[in-house]
Amino acid sequence: MEKIEHSTIPTNGINLHVASIGTGPVVLFLHGFPELWYSWRHQLLSLSALGYRAIAPDLRGYGDSDAPPSAASYTAHHIVGDLVGLLDHLGIDKVFLVGHDWGAIVAWYLCLFRPDRVKALVNLSVPFRPRNPTRKPVESFKALFGEDFYMCRFQSFLWYSNDIHVHVIPSRY
């Protein structure tokens, strides 16, 4: 049985950790929050056995990939640039793209910015929602899903500085 290979790819000014296996048409898997390439390990093995090359990077800021310190380094343009650089480095023209959660959002933007690099898209958990130019993404999440939506909840420094049980297990649960 083939084993998943790990490499570090320089792209767009950072280094991405990449897990890959197989040969053939390429399926690129993009993980969600708070996940890593490892979330796709079973799919990597299964698709490689079916004749595909399966690739799953740790996205910018996750796992063994570089994490630039500035929040301004995490725009859709930066992350899509990372993926285009990854494909260029590996000599891949087009991919079948699979995204989950945060990876689905990134996948939507890769399709919008560089449709020439995508054969097909499968996204799990997150429909496309264009950015609202009048408010920040977290404000949009709060308006749509409420304060308890996980992406809203993780914004608070209190999660990291105080007794986590006070914030994780509210009395109403």
Short mmCIF file of C-alpha atoms in Angstrom, two decimals:
data_model
loop_
_atom_site.label_atom_id
_atom_site.label_comp_id
_atom_site.label_asym_id
_atom_site.label_seq_id
_atom_site.Cartn_x
_atom_site.Cartn_y
_atom_site.Cartn_z
CA MET A 1 0.00 0.00 0.00
CA GLU A 2 1.26 3.46 -0.88
CA LYS A 3 2.01 5.87 1.93
CA ILE A 4 1.09 9.50 2.12
CA GLU A 5 4.13 11.66 1.37
CA HIS A 6 4.82 14.94 3.13
CA SER A 7 6.69 17.88 1.69
CA THR A 8 7.22 21.57 2.26
CA ILE A 9 6.51 23.76 -0.75
CA PRO A 10 7.68 27.38 -0.99
CA THR A 11 4.84 29.49 -2.36
CA ASN A 12 3.73 33.11 -2.23
CA GLY A 13 6.36 34.06 0.35
CA ILE A 14 5.59 31.23 2.80
CA ASN A 15 6.16 27.49 3.12
CA LEU A 16 3.16 25.17 2.91
CA HIS A 17 3.14 21.69 4.37
CA VAL A 18 1.58 19.36 1.81
CA ALA A 19 0.40 15.76 2.10
CA SER A 20 0.00 13.87 -1.18
CA ILE A 21 -0.33 10.42 -2.63
CA GLY A 22 -0.96 8.78 -5.98
CA THR A 23 -0.73 9.62 -9.66
CA GLY A 24 -3.32 10.67 -12.19
CA PRO A 25 -5.87 13.48 -12.24
CA VAL A 26 -5.42 15.76 -9.24
CA VAL A 27 -7.92 16.21 -6.42
CA LEU A 28 -7.01 19.10 -4.10
CA PHE A 29 -8.54 18.96 -0.61
CA LEU A 30 -8.86 22.10 1.53
CA HIS A 31 -9.46 21.63 5.26
CA GLY A 32 -11.71 23.61 7.57
CA PHE A 33 -11.27 25.33 10.91
CA PRO A 34 -9.73 24.14 13.18
CA GLU A 35 -8.43 21.26 11.09
CA LEU A 36 -5.36 20.15 9.14
CA TRP A 37 -4.57 18.04 6.08
CA TYR A 38 -5.12 15.06 8.38
CA SER A 39 -8.88 15.51 8.14
CA TRP A 40 -8.63 14.20 4.58
CA ARG A 41 -6.32 11.20 5.21
CA HIS A 42 -8.98 8.57 4.41
CA GLN A 43 -10.01 10.35 1.21
CA LEU A 44 -6.37 10.71 0.14
CA LEU A 45 -5.82 6.97 0.47
CA SER A 46 -9.13 6.01 -1.16
CA LEU A 47 -8.76 8.29 -4.16
CA SER A 48 -5.14 7.32 -4.76
CA ALA A 49 -6.27 3.68 -4.87
CA LEU A 50 -8.75 4.70 -7.59
CA GLY A 51 -6.06 6.29 -9.77
CA TYR A 52 -6.07 9.90 -8.60
CA ARG A 53 -3.34 12.09 -7.23
CA ALA A 54 -4.74 13.39 -3.94
CA ILE A 55 -3.22 16.48 -2.33
CA ALA A 56 -4.08 18.15 0.98
CA PRO A 57 -2.07 21.14 2.23
CA ASP A 58 -2.12 22.65 5.68
CA LEU A 59 -3.47 26.07 4.73
CA ARG A 60 -1.62 29.26 5.66
CA GLY A 61 -1.48 29.56 9.45
CA TYR A 62 -2.32 25.91 10.15
CA GLY A 63 -0.27 22.88 11.17
CA ASP A 64 3.22 22.75 9.72
CA SER A 65 2.63 25.58 7.23
CA ASP A 66 3.99 29.04 7.95
CA ALA A 67 1.83 31.42 9.97
CA PRO A 68 2.59 35.05 9.13
CA PRO A 69 2.04 37.21 12.23
CA SER A 70 -0.04 39.93 10.56
CA ALA A 71 -3.81 39.40 10.21
CA ALA A 72 -3.51 41.31 6.93
CA SER A 73 -1.64 38.27 5.52
CA TYR A 74 -4.76 36.09 5.61
CA THR A 75 -6.95 37.62 2.91
CA ALA A 76 -8.61 35.51 0.23
CA HIS A 77 -6.06 36.88 -2.24
CA HIS A 78 -3.15 35.66 -0.10
CA ILE A 79 -4.58 32.18 0.44
CA VAL A 80 -5.64 31.72 -3.19
CA GLY A 81 -2.15 32.92 -4.13
CA ASP A 82 -0.70 30.19 -1.92
CA LEU A 83 -2.74 27.55 -3.73
CA VAL A 84 -1.95 28.85 -7.21
CA GLY A 85 1.74 28.89 -6.25
CA LEU A 86 1.42 25.33 -4.96
CA LEU A 87 -0.13 24.18 -8.24
CA ASP A 88 2.54 26.02 -10.24
CA HIS A 89 5.32 24.50 -8.12
CA LEU A 90 3.92 21.01 -8.69
CA GLY A 91 3.32 21.61 -12.42
CA ILE A 92 -0.45 21.12 -12.13
CA ASP A 93 -2.73 23.01 -14.52
CA LYS A 94 -6.19 22.12 -13.18
CA VAL A 95 -7.62 20.31 -10.17
CA PHE A 96 -10.80 18.76 -8.92
CA LEU A 97 -11.33 20.88 -5.81
CA VAL A 98 -12.89 19.74 -2.53
CA GLY A 99 -13.36 22.13 0.39
CA HIS A 100 -14.84 21.82 3.85
CA ASP A 101 -15.84 24.67 6.18
CA TRP A 102 -13.11 27.35 5.94
CA GLY A 103 -11.62 25.34 3.08
CA ALA A 104 -14.94 25.66 1.24
CA ILE A 105 -14.74 29.44 1.50
CA VAL A 106 -11.19 29.34 0.13
CA ALA A 107 -12.35 26.98 -2.63
CA TRP A 108 -15.11 29.39 -3.68
CA TYR A 109 -12.54 32.18 -3.97
CA LEU A 110 -10.11 30.01 -5.94
CA CYS A 111 -12.95 29.33 -8.39
CA LEU A 112 -13.82 33.03 -8.59
CA PHE A 113 -10.28 34.35 -8.92
CA ARG A 114 -8.77 31.55 -11.02
CA PRO A 115 -11.48 29.49 -12.74
CA ASP A 116 -8.83 28.42 -15.24
CA ARG A 117 -7.24 26.25 -12.50
CA VAL A 118 -10.37 24.30 -11.46
CA LYS A 119 -12.06 21.40 -13.30
CA ALA A 120 -14.86 20.89 -10.79
CA LEU A 121 -15.81 21.89 -7.25
CA VAL A 122 -17.32 19.98 -4.34
CA ASN A 123 -17.90 21.96 -1.15
CA LEU A 124 -19.10 20.70 2.20
CA SER A 125 -20.82 22.75 4.92
CA VAL A 126 -20.52 26.26 3.52
CA PRO A 127 -22.55 27.83 0.70
CA PHE A 128 -21.13 30.73 -1.22
CA ARG A 129 -21.79 34.10 0.40
CA PRO A 130 -20.21 37.15 -1.17
CA ARG A 131 -18.53 39.51 1.25
CA ASN A 132 -20.59 42.41 2.48
CA PRO A 133 -18.48 45.52 1.86
CA THR A 134 -20.31 47.44 4.61
CA ARG A 135 -19.40 45.16 7.50
CA LYS A 136 -16.65 42.87 8.73
CA PRO A 137 -17.05 39.10 8.24
CA VAL A 138 -17.53 38.44 11.98
CA GLU A 139 -20.33 41.02 12.08
CA SER A 140 -22.01 39.20 9.18
CA PHE A 141 -21.65 35.86 10.99
CA LYS A 142 -23.23 37.33 14.12
CA ALA A 143 -26.12 38.76 12.11
CA LEU A 144 -26.74 35.46 10.31
CA PHE A 145 -25.99 32.89 12.99
CA GLY A 146 -25.90 34.66 16.36
CA GLU A 147 -23.24 35.20 19.02
CA ASP A 148 -22.84 31.46 19.70
CA PHE A 149 -21.67 30.66 16.16
CA TYR A 150 -18.23 29.11 16.63
CA MET A 151 -16.37 31.67 14.50
CA CYS A 152 -17.88 34.46 16.60
CA ARG A 153 -17.15 32.72 19.86
CA PHE A 154 -13.46 32.22 19.06
CA GLN A 155 -12.93 35.95 18.51
CA SER A 156 -12.85 36.74 22.21
CA PHE A 157 -9.54 37.00 24.06
CA LEU A 158 -11.44 35.71 27.10
CA TRP A 159 -11.24 32.25 25.57
CA TYR A 160 -7.52 32.28 26.06
CA SER A 161 -7.10 34.33 29.20
CA ASN A 162 -9.71 33.18 31.71
CA ASP A 163 -11.27 30.03 33.02
CA ILE A 164 -12.45 28.38 29.82
CA HIS A 165 -15.37 26.63 31.51
CA VAL A 166 -17.02 29.97 32.16
CA HIS A 167 -17.10 30.58 28.40
CA VAL A 168 -17.42 27.09 26.97
CA ILE A 169 -20.27 25.83 29.11
CA PRO A 170 -22.78 28.63 29.57
CA SER A 171 -25.38 28.03 32.28
CA ARG A 172 -28.21 27.62 29.77
CA TYR A 173 -26.75 24.36 28.44
#
